[in-house]
Short mmCIF file of C-alpha atoms in Angstrom, two decimals:
data_model
loop_
_atom_site.label_atom_id
_atom_site.label_comp_id
_atom_site.label_asym_id
_atom_site.label_seq_id
_atom_site.Cartn_x
_atom_site.Cartn_y
_atom_site.Cartn_z
CA MET O 1 20.81 -27.67 -24.24
CA ALA O 2 23.01 -30.80 -24.35
CA GLY O 3 26.12 -28.70 -23.73
CA VAL O 4 24.65 -27.12 -20.62
CA LEU O 5 23.68 -30.52 -19.21
CA GLN O 6 27.13 -31.95 -19.94
CA ARG O 7 28.84 -29.07 -18.15
CA PHE O 8 26.47 -29.57 -15.23
CA GLU O 9 27.37 -33.26 -14.93
CA GLN O 10 31.08 -32.50 -15.08
CA ARG O 11 30.83 -29.84 -12.37
CA LEU O 12 28.71 -32.03 -10.13
CA GLU O 13 31.06 -34.98 -10.49
CA GLY O 14 33.96 -32.78 -9.43
CA ALA O 15 32.04 -31.23 -6.56
CA VAL O 16 30.98 -34.44 -4.82
CA THR O 17 33.58 -36.90 -6.19
CA GLY O 18 31.06 -39.55 -7.12
CA ALA O 19 29.41 -39.71 -3.71
CA PHE O 20 26.18 -38.29 -5.06
CA ALA O 21 25.95 -40.92 -7.80
CA ARG O 22 26.46 -43.71 -5.29
CA ALA O 23 23.82 -42.34 -2.94
CA PHE O 24 21.32 -42.00 -5.77
CA ARG O 25 21.85 -45.37 -7.42
CA SER O 26 18.48 -46.67 -8.72
CA ALA O 27 16.79 -43.44 -7.59
CA VAL O 28 16.22 -40.00 -9.09
CA GLN O 29 19.35 -38.74 -10.89
CA PRO O 30 20.65 -35.15 -10.77
CA VAL O 31 20.74 -34.86 -14.56
CA GLU O 32 17.02 -35.74 -14.66
CA ILE O 33 16.29 -32.84 -12.33
CA ALA O 34 18.51 -30.58 -14.44
CA ALA O 35 16.68 -31.51 -17.64
CA ALA O 36 13.30 -30.98 -15.95
CA LEU O 37 14.36 -27.50 -14.82
CA GLN O 38 15.29 -26.60 -18.39
CA ARG O 39 11.91 -27.84 -19.63
CA GLU O 40 10.10 -25.84 -16.94
CA VAL O 41 11.99 -22.71 -17.98
CA ASP O 42 11.21 -23.24 -21.69
CA ASN O 43 7.56 -24.19 -21.17
CA SER O 44 6.91 -21.23 -18.86
CA ALA O 45 8.52 -18.54 -21.02
CA HIS O 46 6.22 -15.52 -21.23
CA ILE O 47 6.61 -13.09 -24.13
CA LEU O 48 7.14 -9.50 -22.98
CA SER O 49 8.21 -8.12 -26.35
CA ARG O 50 9.80 -9.30 -29.57
CA GLU O 51 13.22 -9.49 -27.88
CA ARG O 52 12.28 -10.35 -24.31
CA ARG O 53 10.79 -13.53 -22.79
CA LEU O 54 10.28 -13.75 -19.05
CA VAL O 55 10.95 -17.09 -17.33
CA PRO O 56 10.59 -18.38 -13.75
CA ASN O 57 13.36 -17.69 -11.26
CA ASP O 58 11.96 -19.52 -8.20
CA PHE O 59 11.83 -23.32 -8.38
CA THR O 60 10.59 -26.08 -6.09
CA VAL O 61 11.73 -29.67 -6.67
CA GLU O 62 9.32 -32.15 -5.06
CA LEU O 63 10.92 -35.50 -4.21
CA ALA O 64 9.80 -38.85 -2.86
CA PRO O 65 10.63 -39.26 0.87
CA THR O 66 13.45 -41.75 0.17
CA ASP O 67 15.04 -39.50 -2.45
CA HIS O 68 14.62 -36.43 -0.28
CA GLU O 69 16.39 -38.18 2.60
CA ARG O 70 19.31 -39.16 0.35
CA LEU O 71 19.48 -35.65 -1.07
CA THR O 72 19.79 -33.86 2.27
CA GLN O 73 23.57 -34.21 2.54
CA PHE O 74 24.08 -32.87 -0.99
CA GLY O 75 21.23 -30.34 -1.12
CA ASP O 76 23.28 -27.12 -1.01
CA THR O 77 25.84 -28.35 -3.53
CA LEU O 78 23.21 -29.64 -5.93
CA ALA O 79 21.08 -26.50 -5.62
CA ALA O 80 24.10 -24.32 -6.42
CA GLU O 81 25.02 -26.39 -9.47
CA LEU O 82 21.42 -26.47 -10.69
CA ALA O 83 21.23 -22.68 -10.33
CA LYS O 84 24.37 -22.35 -12.50
CA LEU O 85 22.76 -24.62 -15.08
CA VAL O 86 19.59 -22.53 -15.19
CA GLU O 87 21.62 -19.33 -15.47
CA GLU O 88 23.57 -20.77 -18.42
CA HIS O 89 20.38 -21.91 -20.13
CA VAL O 90 18.73 -18.52 -19.59
CA LYS O 91 21.76 -16.78 -21.08
CA GLU O 92 21.99 -19.10 -24.09
CA GLN O 93 18.27 -18.71 -24.86
CA HIS O 94 18.31 -14.94 -24.21
CA TYR O 95 15.58 -15.18 -21.60
CA THR O 96 14.86 -12.58 -18.91
CA LEU O 97 14.78 -13.24 -15.16
CA SER O 98 12.81 -10.99 -12.81
CA GLY O 99 14.88 -11.73 -9.73
CA PRO O 100 17.59 -13.92 -8.21
CA LEU O 101 17.41 -17.67 -8.77
CA ALA O 102 16.19 -19.89 -5.95
CA ILE O 103 15.95 -23.70 -5.97
CA ARG O 104 14.60 -25.66 -3.01
CA PHE O 105 13.89 -29.34 -2.38
CA VAL O 106 10.77 -30.50 -0.55
CA GLU O 107 9.38 -33.88 0.40
CA ALA O 108 6.26 -35.11 -1.41
CA PRO O 109 4.76 -38.23 0.25
CA ASP O 110 2.60 -39.00 -2.80
CA LEU O 111 5.67 -39.66 -4.97
CA GLY O 112 7.42 -43.00 -5.29
CA THR O 113 11.20 -43.46 -5.32
CA GLY O 114 12.72 -42.07 -8.50
CA ARG O 115 9.76 -39.78 -9.20
CA PHE O 116 9.83 -36.02 -8.80
CA ARG O 117 8.09 -32.81 -9.84
CA VAL O 118 9.52 -29.39 -10.72
CA LYS O 119 7.43 -26.25 -10.24
CA GLY O 120 8.61 -22.81 -11.23
CA ARG O 121 7.25 -19.34 -10.64
CA THR O 122 8.21 -15.76 -11.35
CA ASN O 123 9.19 -14.07 -8.13
CA ALA O 124 10.47 -10.52 -8.61
CA SER O 125 12.81 -9.07 -6.03
CA VAL O 126 11.20 -6.40 -3.85
CA ARG O 127 12.93 -3.43 -2.25
CA PRO O 128 10.84 -1.92 0.58
CA VAL O 129 10.40 1.77 1.28
CA GLU O 130 13.62 3.26 2.60
CA GLY O 131 13.44 3.80 6.34
CA GLN O 132 10.18 1.82 6.64
CA ARG O 133 10.05 -0.33 9.77
CA MET O 134 9.63 -3.92 8.59
CA THR O 135 9.47 -5.46 12.04
CA GLU O 136 6.77 -7.96 12.98
CA THR O 137 5.42 -5.46 15.52
CA ALA O 138 5.12 -2.73 12.86
CA ILE O 139 3.28 -5.10 10.53
CA ARG O 140 0.85 -6.29 13.22
CA SER O 141 0.06 -2.74 14.34
CA SER O 142 -0.59 -1.42 10.83
CA ASP O 143 -4.18 -1.09 9.59
CA VAL O 144 -3.09 -1.82 6.02
CA VAL O 145 -0.50 -4.37 4.91
CA ILE O 146 0.45 -5.42 1.40
CA GLU O 147 1.84 -8.86 0.64
CA VAL O 148 4.11 -9.29 -2.36
CA ASN O 149 6.37 -12.23 -3.18
CA GLY O 150 6.50 -13.44 0.40
CA MET O 151 7.13 -10.00 1.88
CA GLN O 152 4.68 -8.13 4.10
CA HIS O 153 4.85 -4.35 3.99
CA PRO O 154 2.90 -2.03 6.34
CA LEU O 155 1.26 0.96 4.66
CA THR O 156 0.59 4.27 6.35
CA PRO O 157 -1.06 7.41 4.94
CA PRO O 158 -0.69 8.75 2.32
CA GLY O 159 0.37 5.41 0.79
CA VAL O 160 3.10 4.28 -1.60
CA VAL O 161 4.17 4.54 -5.24
CA ILE O 162 5.15 1.19 -6.75
CA GLY O 163 7.41 0.78 -9.76
CA ARG O 164 10.59 -0.63 -11.23
CA SER O 165 12.80 2.45 -10.95
CA SER O 166 14.78 3.62 -7.95
CA ASP O 167 12.42 6.63 -7.80
CA ALA O 168 9.52 4.40 -6.75
CA ALA O 169 9.12 4.09 -2.98
CA LEU O 170 8.39 0.36 -3.25
CA ARG O 171 10.58 -1.09 -5.99
CA ILE O 172 9.71 -4.38 -7.71
CA ASP O 173 12.21 -5.64 -10.29
CA ASP O 174 9.56 -7.10 -12.58
CA PRO O 175 10.20 -6.32 -16.28
CA GLY O 176 6.44 -6.12 -16.80
CA ILE O 177 6.18 -3.23 -14.33
CA SER O 178 6.72 0.38 -15.45
CA ARG O 179 9.20 2.69 -13.77
CA ARG O 180 6.35 4.39 -11.89
CA HIS O 181 3.50 1.95 -12.31
CA ALA O 182 0.83 2.50 -9.65
CA GLU O 183 0.02 4.24 -6.41
CA ILE O 184 -1.76 2.64 -3.48
CA SER O 185 -3.27 5.38 -1.33
CA VAL O 186 -4.32 5.13 2.30
CA HIS O 187 -6.45 7.76 4.03
CA GLU O 188 -9.13 8.10 6.69
CA VAL O 189 -12.75 9.07 5.94
CA ASP O 190 -14.97 9.56 9.00
CA GLY O 191 -12.82 7.17 11.00
CA THR O 192 -12.78 4.52 8.26
CA THR O 193 -9.59 3.40 6.55
CA VAL O 194 -10.00 3.80 2.77
CA VAL O 195 -7.53 2.22 0.36
CA THR O 196 -7.43 2.95 -3.38
CA VAL O 197 -5.19 1.92 -6.26
CA LYS O 198 -4.39 4.25 -9.18
CA ASP O 199 -2.66 3.57 -12.49
CA LEU O 200 0.13 6.10 -13.04
CA GLY O 201 0.11 5.74 -16.83
CA SER O 202 1.77 2.33 -16.88
CA THR O 203 2.37 0.33 -20.05
CA ASN O 204 0.65 -2.88 -18.92
CA GLY O 205 -2.02 -1.39 -16.69
CA VAL O 206 -3.36 -2.22 -13.24
CA ILE O 207 -5.48 -5.36 -12.84
CA LEU O 208 -7.67 -5.37 -9.72
CA ASN O 209 -9.36 -8.73 -9.01
CA GLY O 210 -9.19 -9.64 -12.69
CA HIS O 211 -10.37 -6.29 -14.08
CA ARG O 212 -8.28 -3.47 -15.49
CA VAL O 213 -8.82 -0.20 -13.63
CA ASP O 214 -7.55 3.38 -13.75
CA LYS O 215 -8.51 4.15 -10.14
CA ALA O 216 -10.61 2.05 -7.81
CA PRO O 217 -11.27 1.33 -4.12
CA VAL O 218 -9.59 -1.76 -2.67
CA ARG O 219 -11.07 -4.21 -0.16
CA ASP O 220 -9.45 -6.54 2.32
CA GLY O 221 -8.14 -9.54 0.39
CA SER O 222 -8.13 -7.77 -2.98
CA GLU O 223 -5.43 -8.81 -5.45
CA ILE O 224 -3.67 -6.26 -7.61
CA ARG O 225 -1.63 -7.52 -10.57
CA LEU O 226 1.16 -5.28 -11.80
CA GLY O 227 3.06 -6.86 -14.69
CA ASN O 228 3.72 -10.44 -13.57
CA THR O 229 3.50 -9.68 -9.85
CA VAL O 230 0.44 -10.08 -7.64
CA ILE O 231 0.01 -7.85 -4.58
CA THR O 232 -2.53 -8.82 -1.92
CA ILE O 233 -4.09 -6.15 0.28
CA ARG O 234 -4.83 -6.80 3.96
CA ILE O 235 -7.01 -4.25 5.78
CA SER O 236 -7.44 -5.08 9.45
CA THR O 237 -9.88 -2.41 10.68
CA SER O 238 -12.42 -1.88 7.92
CA GLU O 239 -12.97 -2.26 4.24
CA ALA O 240 -13.24 0.38 1.60
CA PRO O 241 -16.83 1.37 0.76
CA GLY O 242 -18.58 0.27 -2.39
#
């Protein structure tokens, strides 16, 4: 861990030629943020198997207003160097990431100068159905929309197969998701939109609103957990019966 932090400091010093250190005198220091990111990664590691541990790939650094203002001119450079640090730490510890790294800085009025918080989450990359219109108009006009990792995806009959392989129509690069994990079906019954979720023989199962299911109807606002990813269902016209 010390080696990774030392390399980070050396790179940062070369990137901003000391300007960052001067701007942050007596305030939060970059190496403190770097160390906190490493701790967040280690503390959030989730065991997938004997050889694989999943860690967050999406981080938010909350800063006091004064620190956030000072950071603005160095934000992109610091974020890039912090991402390299996390990548090195993940590699050295043989962790698994579920998607590309993202680090953002936000202002937190409740924090005093020199104080900060780091929050990490697992955010798997999502590849939408090929040829599917992802425009705002298409999403608004669809009776059924799924929300996953910040993406909204309109669903039309007969539905979509979700998995980790390229064969799945909606691909989520979550190591806890099987190659063909689940199917969300959409069909009409007497003018009512009915949505169901079905487990396709996955390893980790389908969790609907906290309960494992093989096949079940889905309501507006229902949450489906596949691996480490949560999918929220939005049904605009009507809810599934039952």
